[in-house]
């Protein structure tokens, strides 16, 4: 009996020693600092944004189709009925939710890069505006963060101005994803949708259009700034028809967020990309960014590079219901000159060299 008691005492002593050693090791190990926690939250905020834009629409569509063949088919039927009833809402200003713009997650999203908004001139609430957003980049991070979220202070810098951002009309045909887009203030990049905001929604509306579109993303690469703008004049015609002032903006650093495999003009891969873009509305880019584990790993997340969006002085535009081609060309040229001036005056302030040029094709 004494032998058994001695053995138990020895085991208990050993267990206590093991527990004490483990606790000592745990307490001695490095605990996550506040900076580490903020870095993880920033990474998660960007992850949820990328996954939402890349997968939310497709996953929702597949899920609703699957539910049709289950006992939950009424969910799909009811949502289909809702989409039919709500079909024209994206073309009529959408259904924005101010609370979504104020989500705390967008502050972490902003700080991940970080993204900064710079104002050079006031915008009067008594006018409407078309903001030209350049460049497109891969995912338009600067345009989204500044014009859809309130994290960079757009509302405080431009009081009385309601910003909207346009995107492909096809995105508003995807279930659930359309609700997500509209709640943030996105609308289709169509004449009807933009015309509604500029003529039937009062004044103080600023519609941001990424003018280069999907075609411009094919030329997105660090160190090269190429804009597709020379033949893009529809936004100028719309500005004239509605008397909306034209506002150039440029996001310095947008092209540094991803690494893209750029296929030169004339190659068969470039031809496939361009044909796909004409048929589907977006370009299939071959790109990569950082991974989840570290900046050195490869993945689909953008690199944490600073983005500075400069919103410049408006080009005042008269209201002409049927502007001539000469009138459109004149104001298009004025817009291009203002954009070049913005770029050249700010490029050295925000990461570019004095020799860097803006190529407009």
CSV table of N, CA, C and O in Angstrom, one decimal, residues 200-320:
chain,number,residue,atom,x,y,z
A,200,UNK,N,-33.0,62.9,-62.7
A,200,UNK,CA,-34.2,62.6,-61.9
A,200,UNK,C,-33.9,62.3,-60.4
A,200,UNK,O,-34.8,61.9,-59.7
A,201,UNK,N,-32.7,62.6,-60.0
A,201,UNK,CA,-32.4,62.4,-58.6
A,201,UNK,C,-31.9,63.6,-57.9
A,201,UNK,O,-31.2,63.6,-56.9
A,202,UNK,N,-32.4,64.8,-58.4
A,202,UNK,CA,-32.0,66.1,-57.8
A,202,UNK,C,-30.5,66.4,-58.2
A,202,UNK,O,-29.9,65.9,-59.1
A,203,UNK,N,-30.0,67.3,-57.4
A,203,UNK,CA,-28.6,67.7,-57.6
A,203,UNK,C,-27.7,67.2,-56.5
A,203,UNK,O,-28.2,66.6,-55.5
A,204,UNK,N,-26.4,67.4,-56.6
A,204,UNK,CA,-25.4,66.9,-55.6
A,204,UNK,C,-25.1,65.4,-55.8
A,204,UNK,O,-24.5,64.8,-54.9
A,205,UNK,N,-25.3,64.9,-57.0
A,205,UNK,CA,-24.9,63.5,-57.4
A,205,UNK,C,-23.6,63.5,-58.1
A,205,UNK,O,-23.4,64.3,-59.0
A,206,UNK,N,-22.7,62.6,-57.7
A,206,UNK,CA,-21.4,62.4,-58.4
A,206,UNK,C,-21.3,61.0,-58.8
A,206,UNK,O,-21.2,60.1,-58.0
A,207,UNK,N,-21.4,60.8,-60.1
A,207,UNK,CA,-21.4,59.4,-60.7
A,207,UNK,C,-19.9,59.1,-61.1
A,207,UNK,O,-19.5,59.7,-62.1
A,208,UNK,N,-19.3,58.2,-60.5
A,208,UNK,CA,-17.9,57.9,-60.8
A,208,UNK,C,-17.9,56.7,-61.9
A,208,UNK,O,-18.6,55.7,-61.7
A,209,UNK,N,-17.2,57.0,-63.0
A,209,UNK,CA,-17.1,56.0,-64.1
A,209,UNK,C,-15.7,55.6,-64.3
A,209,UNK,O,-14.8,56.5,-64.5
A,210,UNK,N,-15.4,54.4,-64.2
A,210,UNK,CA,-14.0,53.9,-64.6
A,210,UNK,C,-14.0,53.8,-66.1
A,210,UNK,O,-14.3,52.8,-66.7
A,211,UNK,N,-13.5,54.9,-66.7
A,211,UNK,CA,-13.7,55.1,-68.1
A,211,UNK,C,-13.0,54.0,-69.0
A,211,UNK,O,-13.5,53.6,-70.0
A,212,UNK,N,-11.8,53.7,-68.6
A,212,UNK,CA,-11.0,52.7,-69.3
A,212,UNK,C,-11.6,51.3,-69.4
A,212,UNK,O,-11.4,50.6,-70.3
A,213,UNK,N,-12.4,51.0,-68.3
A,213,UNK,CA,-13.2,49.7,-68.3
A,213,UNK,C,-12.3,48.5,-68.3
A,213,UNK,O,-11.1,48.5,-68.0
A,214,UNK,N,-12.9,47.4,-68.7
A,214,UNK,CA,-12.2,46.1,-68.6
A,214,UNK,C,-11.1,46.0,-69.6
A,214,UNK,O,-10.1,45.4,-69.3
A,215,UNK,N,-11.2,46.7,-70.7
A,215,UNK,CA,-10.1,46.6,-71.7
A,215,UNK,C,-8.8,47.2,-71.1
A,215,UNK,O,-7.7,46.8,-71.5
A,216,UNK,N,-8.9,48.2,-70.3
A,216,UNK,CA,-7.7,48.9,-69.7
A,216,UNK,C,-7.0,47.9,-68.7
A,216,UNK,O,-5.8,48.1,-68.5
A,217,UNK,N,-7.8,47.0,-68.1
A,217,UNK,CA,-7.1,46.1,-67.1
A,217,UNK,C,-6.1,45.2,-67.8
A,217,UNK,O,-5.2,44.7,-67.1
A,218,UNK,N,-6.2,45.0,-69.1
A,218,UNK,CA,-5.3,44.1,-69.8
A,218,UNK,C,-3.9,44.8,-69.9
A,218,UNK,O,-2.9,44.1,-70.1
A,219,UNK,N,-3.8,46.1,-69.7
A,219,UNK,CA,-2.5,46.8,-69.8
A,219,UNK,C,-2.0,47.2,-68.4
A,219,UNK,O,-1.1,48.0,-68.3
A,220,UNK,N,-2.6,46.6,-67.4
A,220,UNK,CA,-2.3,47.0,-66.0
A,220,UNK,C,-1.0,46.3,-65.5
A,220,UNK,O,-1.0,45.1,-65.5
A,221,UNK,N,0.0,47.1,-65.2
A,221,UNK,CA,1.2,46.5,-64.7
A,221,UNK,C,2.0,47.6,-64.0
A,221,UNK,O,1.9,48.8,-64.3
A,222,UNK,N,2.8,47.3,-62.9
A,222,UNK,CA,3.5,48.3,-62.2
A,222,UNK,C,4.5,49.0,-63.1
A,222,UNK,O,5.1,48.4,-64.0
A,223,UNK,N,4.6,50.3,-62.9
A,223,UNK,CA,5.6,51.1,-63.6
A,223,UNK,C,5.1,51.6,-64.9
A,223,UNK,O,5.8,52.4,-65.6
A,224,UNK,N,3.9,51.2,-65.4
A,224,UNK,CA,3.4,51.6,-66.7
A,224,UNK,C,2.0,52.1,-66.5
A,224,UNK,O,1.2,51.5,-65.9
A,225,UNK,N,1.8,53.4,-66.9
A,225,UNK,CA,0.4,54.0,-66.8
A,225,UNK,C,-0.1,54.2,-68.2
A,225,UNK,O,0.2,55.2,-68.8
A,226,UNK,N,-1.0,53.3,-68.6
A,226,UNK,CA,-1.7,53.4,-69.9
A,226,UNK,C,-3.2,53.5,-69.7
A,226,UNK,O,-3.7,52.6,-69.1
A,227,UNK,N,-3.8,54.6,-70.3
A,227,UNK,CA,-5.2,54.7,-70.2
A,227,UNK,C,-5.9,54.6,-71.5
A,227,UNK,O,-5.4,55.1,-72.5
A,228,UNK,N,-7.0,53.9,-71.6
A,228,UNK,CA,-7.8,53.8,-72.8
A,228,UNK,C,-8.8,54.9,-72.7
A,228,UNK,O,-9.8,54.8,-71.9
A,229,UNK,N,-8.6,56.0,-73.4
A,229,UNK,CA,-9.5,57.2,-73.2
A,229,UNK,C,-9.7,58.0,-74.5
A,229,UNK,O,-10.7,58.7,-74.7
A,230,UNK,N,-8.8,57.8,-75.5
A,230,UNK,CA,-8.8,58.6,-76.7
A,230,UNK,C,-10.2,58.5,-77.4
A,230,UNK,O,-10.7,59.5,-77.9
A,231,UNK,N,-10.7,57.3,-77.5
A,231,UNK,CA,-12.0,57.1,-78.2
A,231,UNK,C,-13.2,57.0,-77.3
A,231,UNK,O,-14.3,56.7,-77.8
A,232,UNK,N,-13.0,57.1,-76.0
A,232,UNK,CA,-14.1,56.9,-75.0
A,232,UNK,C,-14.7,58.3,-74.8
A,232,UNK,O,-14.2,59.1,-74.0
A,233,UNK,N,-15.7,58.6,-75.5
A,233,UNK,CA,-16.3,60.0,-75.5
A,233,UNK,C,-17.8,60.0,-75.0
A,233,UNK,O,-18.4,61.0,-74.9
A,234,UNK,N,-18.3,58.8,-74.8
A,234,UNK,CA,-19.7,58.7,-74.4
A,234,UNK,C,-20.0,59.4,-73.1
A,234,UNK,O,-21.1,60.0,-72.9
A,235,UNK,N,-19.1,59.4,-72.1
A,235,UNK,CA,-19.3,60.1,-70.9
A,235,UNK,C,-19.3,61.6,-71.0
A,235,UNK,O,-20.1,62.3,-70.3
A,236,UNK,N,-18.6,62.1,-72.0
A,236,UNK,CA,-18.6,63.5,-72.3
A,236,UNK,C,-20.0,63.9,-72.9
A,236,UNK,O,-20.6,65.0,-72.5
A,237,UNK,N,-20.5,63.1,-73.8
A,237,UNK,CA,-21.8,63.4,-74.4
A,237,UNK,C,-22.9,63.4,-73.4
A,237,UNK,O,-23.8,64.3,-73.4
A,238,UNK,N,-22.8,62.4,-72.4
A,238,UNK,CA,-23.8,62.4,-71.4
A,238,UNK,C,-23.7,63.6,-70.4
A,238,UNK,O,-24.7,64.2,-70.0
A,239,UNK,N,-22.5,64.0,-70.2
A,239,UNK,CA,-22.3,65.2,-69.3
A,239,UNK,C,-22.9,66.5,-70.0
A,239,UNK,O,-23.6,67.3,-69.3
A,240,UNK,N,-22.7,66.6,-71.3
A,240,UNK,CA,-23.3,67.7,-72.0
A,240,UNK,C,-24.9,67.6,-72.1
A,240,UNK,O,-25.5,68.6,-71.9
A,241,UNK,N,-25.4,66.5,-72.3
A,241,UNK,CA,-26.8,66.3,-72.3
A,241,UNK,C,-27.5,66.6,-71.0
A,241,UNK,O,-28.7,67.1,-71.0
A,242,UNK,N,-26.8,66.4,-69.9
A,242,UNK,CA,-27.4,66.7,-68.6
A,242,UNK,C,-26.8,67.9,-67.8
A,242,UNK,O,-27.2,68.1,-66.7
A,243,UNK,N,-25.9,68.5,-68.5
A,243,UNK,CA,-25.2,69.7,-67.8
A,243,UNK,C,-24.4,69.3,-66.6
A,243,UNK,O,-24.3,70.1,-65.6
A,244,UNK,N,-23.9,68.1,-66.6
A,244,UNK,CA,-23.1,67.6,-65.4
A,244,UNK,C,-21.6,68.0,-65.6
A,244,UNK,O,-21.1,67.8,-66.7
A,245,UNK,N,-21.0,68.5,-64.6
A,245,UNK,CA,-19.6,68.9,-64.7
A,245,UNK,C,-18.7,67.6,-64.7
A,245,UNK,O,-19.0,66.6,-64.1
A,246,UNK,N,-17.6,67.7,-65.5
A,246,UNK,CA,-16.7,66.6,-65.6
A,246,UNK,C,-15.5,66.8,-64.6
A,246,UNK,O,-14.9,67.8,-64.5
A,247,UNK,N,-15.3,65.7,-63.8
A,247,UNK,CA,-14.3,65.8,-62.7
A,247,UNK,C,-13.2,64.7,-62.9
A,247,UNK,O,-13.6,63.5,-62.8
A,248,UNK,N,-12.0,65.0,-63.3
A,248,UNK,CA,-11.0,64.0,-63.4
A,248,UNK,C,-10.5,63.6,-62.0
A,248,UNK,O,-10.3,64.4,-61.1
A,249,UNK,N,-10.2,62.3,-61.9
A,249,UNK,CA,-9.6,61.7,-60.7
A,249,UNK,C,-8.6,60.7,-61.1
A,249,UNK,O,-8.8,60.0,-62.1
A,250,UNK,N,-7.6,60.5,-60.3
A,250,UNK,CA,-6.5,59.5,-60.6
A,250,UNK,C,-6.1,58.9,-59.3
A,250,UNK,O,-5.8,59.5,-58.3
A,251,UNK,N,-6.0,57.5,-59.3
A,251,UNK,CA,-5.6,56.7,-58.1
A,251,UNK,C,-4.1,56.3,-58.3
A,251,UNK,O,-3.9,55.3,-59.1
A,252,UNK,N,-3.2,57.0,-57.8
A,252,UNK,CA,-1.8,56.7,-57.8
A,252,UNK,C,-1.6,55.4,-57.0
A,252,UNK,O,-1.9,55.4,-55.8
A,253,UNK,N,-0.9,54.4,-57.6
A,253,UNK,CA,-0.6,53.2,-56.9
A,253,UNK,C,-1.6,52.0,-57.3
A,253,UNK,O,-1.3,50.9,-56.9
A,254,UNK,N,-2.6,52.3,-58.0
A,254,UNK,CA,-3.6,51.3,-58.3
A,254,UNK,C,-3.0,50.2,-59.1
A,254,UNK,O,-3.3,49.0,-58.9
A,255,UNK,N,-2.1,50.5,-60.0
A,255,UNK,CA,-1.5,49.4,-60.9
A,255,UNK,C,-0.4,48.6,-60.1
A,255,UNK,O,0.1,47.7,-60.7
A,256,UNK,N,-0.1,48.9,-58.9
A,256,UNK,CA,0.9,48.2,-58.2
A,256,UNK,C,0.4,47.1,-57.3
A,256,UNK,O,1.2,46.5,-56.6
A,257,UNK,N,-0.9,46.9,-57.2
A,257,UNK,CA,-1.5,46.0,-56.3
A,257,UNK,C,-1.4,44.5,-56.7
A,257,UNK,O,-1.5,43.6,-55.9
A,258,UNK,N,-1.2,44.3,-58.0
A,258,UNK,CA,-1.1,42.9,-58.5
A,258,UNK,C,0.0,42.8,-59.5
A,258,UNK,O,0.5,43.8,-60.1
A,259,UNK,N,0.5,41.6,-59.8
A,259,UNK,CA,1.4,41.4,-60.9
A,259,UNK,C,0.6,40.6,-61.9
A,259,UNK,O,0.0,39.6,-61.7
A,260,UNK,N,0.7,41.1,-63.2
A,260,UNK,CA,-0.1,40.6,-64.2
A,260,UNK,C,0.9,40.1,-65.4
A,260,UNK,O,1.9,40.7,-65.7
A,261,UNK,N,0.5,39.0,-66.0
A,261,UNK,CA,1.2,38.5,-67.2
A,261,UNK,C,0.5,39.2,-68.3
A,261,UNK,O,-0.6,39.0,-68.7
A,262,UNK,N,1.3,40.2,-68.9
A,262,UNK,CA,0.7,41.0,-70.0
A,262,UNK,C,1.1,40.4,-71.3
A,262,UNK,O,2.3,40.2,-71.6
A,263,UNK,N,0.2,40.1,-72.2
A,263,UNK,CA,0.4,39.5,-73.5
A,263,UNK,C,0.4,40.7,-74.5
A,263,UNK,O,-0.5,41.5,-74.5
A,264,UNK,N,1.5,40.8,-75.3
A,264,UNK,CA,1.6,41.9,-76.2
A,264,UNK,C,0.6,41.9,-77.3
A,264,UNK,O,0.0,40.8,-77.6
A,265,UNK,N,0.3,43.1,-77.8
A,265,UNK,CA,-0.6,43.2,-78.9
A,265,UNK,C,-0.2,42.3,-80.1
A,265,UNK,O,1.0,42.3,-80.5
A,266,UNK,N,-1.1,41.6,-80.7
A,266,UNK,CA,-0.8,40.8,-81.9
A,266,UNK,C,-0.6,39.3,-81.5
A,266,UNK,O,-0.7,38.5,-82.4
A,267,UNK,N,-0.4,39.0,-80.2
A,267,UNK,CA,-0.3,37.6,-79.8
A,267,UNK,C,-1.7,36.9,-79.8
A,267,UNK,O,-2.7,37.6,-79.6
A,268,UNK,N,-1.7,35.6,-79.9
A,268,UNK,CA,-3.0,34.9,-79.9
A,268,UNK,C,-3.7,35.0,-78.5
A,268,UNK,O,-4.9,35.0,-78.4
A,269,UNK,N,-2.9,35.0,-77.4
A,269,UNK,CA,-3.5,35.1,-76.1
A,269,UNK,C,-4.2,36.5,-75.9
A,269,UNK,O,-5.2,36.6,-75.3
A,270,UNK,N,-3.5,37.5,-76.4
A,270,UNK,CA,-4.1,38.9,-76.3
A,270,UNK,C,-5.4,38.9,-77.2
A,270,UNK,O,-6.4,39.5,-76.7
A,271,UNK,N,-5.4,38.3,-78.3
A,271,UNK,CA,-6.6,38.2,-79.1
A,271,UNK,C,-7.8,37.5,-78.4
A,271,UNK,O,-8.9,38.0,-78.5
A,272,UNK,N,-7.5,36.4,-77.7
A,272,UNK,CA,-8.5,35.7,-77.0
A,272,UNK,C,-9.0,36.6,-75.9
A,272,UNK,O,-10.3,36.7,-75.6
A,273,UNK,N,-8.2,37.3,-75.2
A,273,UNK,CA,-8.6,38.2,-74.1
A,273,UNK,C,-9.5,39.3,-74.6
A,273,UNK,O,-10.6,39.6,-74.0
A,274,UNK,N,-9.2,39.9,-75.7
A,274,UNK,CA,-10.0,40.9,-76.3
A,274,UNK,C,-11.3,40.5,-76.8
A,274,UNK,O,-12.3,41.1,-76.6
A,275,UNK,N,-11.4,39.3,-77.4
A,275,UNK,CA,-12.6,38.7,-77.9
A,275,UNK,C,-13.5,38.4,-76.7
A,275,UNK,O,-14.7,38.6,-76.7
A,276,UNK,N,-13.0,37.8,-75.7
A,276,UNK,CA,-13.7,37.5,-74.5
A,276,UNK,C,-14.3,38.7,-73.8
A,276,UNK,O,-15.4,38.8,-73.4
A,277,UNK,N,-13.5,39.8,-73.8
A,277,UNK,CA,-13.9,41.0,-73.2
A,277,UNK,C,-15.1,41.7,-74.0
A,277,UNK,O,-16.0,42.2,-73.4
A,278,UNK,N,-15.0,41.6,-75.3
A,278,UNK,CA,-16.1,42.1,-76.1
A,278,UNK,C,-17.4,41.3,-75.9
A,278,UNK,O,-18.5,41.9,-75.9
A,279,UNK,N,-17.3,40.0,-75.7
A,279,UNK,CA,-18.5,39.2,-75.6
A,279,UNK,C,-19.1,39.2,-74.2
A,279,UNK,O,-20.3,39.3,-74.0
A,280,UNK,N,-18.2,39.2,-73.2
A,280,UNK,CA,-18.7,39.1,-71.8
A,280,UNK,C,-18.7,40.4,-71.0
A,280,UNK,O,-19.3,40.5,-69.9
A,281,UNK,N,-17.9,41.4,-71.5
A,281,UNK,CA,-17.9,42.6,-70.8
A,281,UNK,C,-16.8,42.8,-69.8
A,281,UNK,O,-16.5,43.9,-69.3
A,282,UNK,N,-16.0,41.7,-69.5
A,282,UNK,CA,-14.8,41.8,-68.7
A,282,UNK,C,-13.7,41.0,-69.3
A,282,UNK,O,-13.9,40.1,-70.1
A,283,UNK,N,-12.5,41.4,-68.9
A,283,UNK,CA,-11.3,40.7,-69.5
A,283,UNK,C,-10.7,39.7,-68.6
A,283,UNK,O,-10.6,39.9,-67.4
A,284,UNK,N,-10.4,38.5,-69.1
A,284,UNK,CA,-9.8,37.4,-68.3
A,284,UNK,C,-8.3,37.7,-68.1
A,284,UNK,O,-7.5,37.4,-69.0
A,285,UNK,N,-7.9,38.3,-67.0
A,285,UNK,CA,-6.5,38.6,-66.8
A,285,UNK,C,-5.8,37.5,-66.1
A,285,UNK,O,-6.4,36.8,-65.3
A,286,UNK,N,-4.6,37.3,-66.4
A,286,UNK,CA,-3.7,36.4,-65.7
A,286,UNK,C,-2.9,37.1,-64.7
A,286,UNK,O,-1.9,37.8,-65.1
A,287,UNK,N,-3.2,37.1,-63.5
A,287,UNK,CA,-2.5,37.9,-62.5
A,287,UNK,C,-2.4,37.2,-61.2
A,287,UNK,O,-3.0,36.1,-60.9
A,288,UNK,N,-1.5,37.7,-60.3
A,288,UNK,CA,-1.4,37.1,-59.0
A,288,UNK,C,-1.0,38.2,-58.0
A,288,UNK,O,-0.5,39.3,-58.4
A,289,UNK,N,-1.3,38.0,-56.7
A,289,UNK,CA,-0.9,38.9,-55.7
A,289,UNK,C,-0.3,38.2,-54.5
A,289,UNK,O,0.4,37.2,-54.8
A,290,UNK,N,-0.5,38.6,-53.3
A,290,UNK,CA,0.1,37.9,-52.2
A,290,UNK,C,-0.8,36.9,-51.6
A,290,UNK,O,-2.0,36.8,-52.0
A,291,UNK,N,-0.3,36.0,-50.8
A,291,UNK,CA,-1.1,34.9,-50.2
A,291,UNK,C,-1.5,35.3,-48.8
A,291,UNK,O,-1.2,36.4,-48.3
A,292,UNK,N,-2.2,34.4,-48.1
A,292,UNK,CA,-2.7,34.7,-46.8
A,292,UNK,C,-1.6,34.7,-45.7
A,292,UNK,O,-1.6,35.4,-44.7
A,293,UNK,N,-0.6,33.8,-46.0
A,293,UNK,CA,0.4,33.6,-44.9
A,293,UNK,C,1.4,34.8,-44.8
A,293,UNK,O,1.9,35.1,-43.7
A,294,UNK,N,1.8,35.3,-46.0
A,294,UNK,CA,2.8,36.4,-45.9
A,294,UNK,C,2.8,37.2,-47.3
A,294,UNK,O,2.2,36.7,-48.2
A,295,UNK,N,3.5,38.3,-47.2
A,295,UNK,CA,3.5,39.1,-48.5
A,295,UNK,C,4.4,38.4,-49.5
A,295,UNK,O,4.2,38.6,-50.7
A,296,UNK,N,5.3,37.6,-49.1
A,296,UNK,CA,6.2,36.9,-50.0
A,296,UNK,C,5.5,35.8,-50.7
A,296,UNK,O,5.9,35.4,-51.8
A,297,UNK,N,4.5,35.2,-50.1
A,297,UNK,CA,3.8,34.1,-50.8
A,297,UNK,C,2.9,34.6,-51.9
A,297,UNK,O,2.5,35.8,-51.9
A,298,UNK,N,2.5,33.7,-52.8
A,298,UNK,CA,1.6,34.1,-53.9
A,298,UNK,C,0.2,33.7,-53.7
A,298,UNK,O,-0.1,32.6,-53.1
A,299,UNK,N,-0.7,34.5,-54.1
A,299,UNK,CA,-2.1,34.2,-53.9
A,299,UNK,C,-3.0,35.2,-54.7
A,299,UNK,O,-2.5,35.8,-55.7
A,300,UNK,N,-4.2,35.5,-54.3
A,300,UNK,CA,-5.1,36.3,-55.1
A,300,UNK,C,-5.4,37.6,-54.3
A,300,UNK,O,-6.3,38.4,-54.8
A,301,UNK,N,-4.8,37.9,-53.2
A,301,UNK,CA,-5.0,39.1,-52.5
A,301,UNK,C,-4.1,40.2,-53.0
A,301,UNK,O,-2.9,40.0,-53.4
A,302,UNK,N,-4.5,41.5,-53.0
A,302,UNK,CA,-3.7,42.6,-53.4
A,302,UNK,C,-2.5,42.8,-52.5
A,302,UNK,O,-2.6,42.5,-51.3
A,303,UNK,N,-1.4,43.3,-53.0
A,303,UNK,CA,-0.3,43.6,-52.2
A,303,UNK,C,-0.6,44.9,-51.4
A,303,UNK,O,-1.4,45.8,-51.9
A,304,UNK,N,-0.1,45.1,-50.2
A,304,UNK,CA,-0.3,46.3,-49.4
A,304,UNK,C,0.5,47.4,-49.9
A,304,UNK,O,1.5,47.8,-49.3
A,305,UNK,N,0.1,48.0,-51.0
A,305,UNK,CA,0.7,49.2,-51.5
A,305,UNK,C,-0.1,50.4,-51.4
A,305,UNK,O,-1.4,50.3,-51.6
A,306,UNK,N,0.4,51.6,-51.0
A,306,UNK,CA,-0.4,52.8,-50.8
A,306,UNK,C,-1.1,53.3,-52.1
A,306,UNK,O,-0.5,53.2,-53.2
A,307,UNK,N,-2.3,53.7,-52.0
A,307,UNK,CA,-3.1,54.2,-53.1
A,307,UNK,C,-3.6,55.6,-52.6
A,307,UNK,O,-4.2,55.8,-51.6
A,308,UNK,N,-3.3,56.6,-53.5
A,308,UNK,CA,-3.8,58.0,-53.2
A,308,UNK,C,-4.6,58.4,-54.4
A,308,UNK,O,-4.1,58.5,-55.5
A,309,UNK,N,-5.9,58.7,-54.1
A,309,UNK,CA,-6.8,59.1,-55.2
A,309,UNK,C,-7.0,60.7,-55.1
A,309,UNK,O,-7.4,61.2,-54.0
A,310,UNK,N,-6.6,61.3,-56.1
A,310,UNK,CA,-6.7,62.8,-56.2
A,310,UNK,C,-7.9,63.2,-57.1
A,310,UNK,O,-8.0,62.8,-58.2
A,311,UNK,N,-8.8,63.9,-56.5
A,311,UNK,CA,-10.0,64.4,-57.2
A,311,UNK,C,-9.7,65.9,-57.5
A,311,UNK,O,-9.5,66.7,-56.6
A,312,UNK,N,-9.7,66.2,-58.8
A,312,UNK,CA,-9.3,67.5,-59.3
A,312,UNK,C,-10.4,68.5,-59.5
A,312,UNK,O,-11.6,68.2,-59.3
A,313,UNK,N,-10.1,69.6,-60.1
A,313,UNK,CA,-11.0,70.7,-60.4
A,313,UNK,C,-12.0,70.3,-61.4
A,313,UNK,O,-11.6,69.7,-62.5
A,314,UNK,N,-13.3,70.6,-61.3
A,314,UNK,CA,-14.3,70.2,-62.3
A,314,UNK,C,-14.1,71.0,-63.6
A,314,UNK,O,-13.8,72.2,-63.5
A,315,UNK,N,-14.4,70.3,-64.7
A,315,UNK,CA,-14.5,71.0,-66.0
A,315,UNK,C,-16.0,71.4,-66.2
A,315,UNK,O,-16.8,70.5,-66.3
A,316,UNK,N,-16.3,72.7,-66.2
A,316,UNK,CA,-17.6,73.2,-66.3
A,316,UNK,C,-18.2,72.9,-67.7
A,316,UNK,O,-17.6,73.2,-68.7
A,317,UNK,N,-19.4,72.3,-67.7
A,317,UNK,CA,-20.0,71.8,-68.9
A,317,UNK,C,-21.4,72.4,-69.0
A,317,UNK,O,-22.2,72.3,-68.1
A,318,UNK,N,-21.7,73.0,-70.2
A,318,UNK,CA,-23.1,73.5,-70.4
A,318,UNK,C,-24.1,72.4,-70.7
A,318,UNK,O,-23.7,71.3,-71.0
A,319,UNK,N,-25.4,72.6,-70.5
A,319,UNK,CA,-26.4,71.6,-70.9
A,319,UNK,C,-26.8,71.8,-72.3
A,319,UNK,O,-27.4,72.8,-72.7
A,320,UNK,N,-26.6,70.8,-73.1
A,320,UNK,CA,-26.9,70.8,-74.5
A,320,UNK,C,-27.6,69.5,-74.8
A,320,UNK,O,-26.9,68.4,-74.8
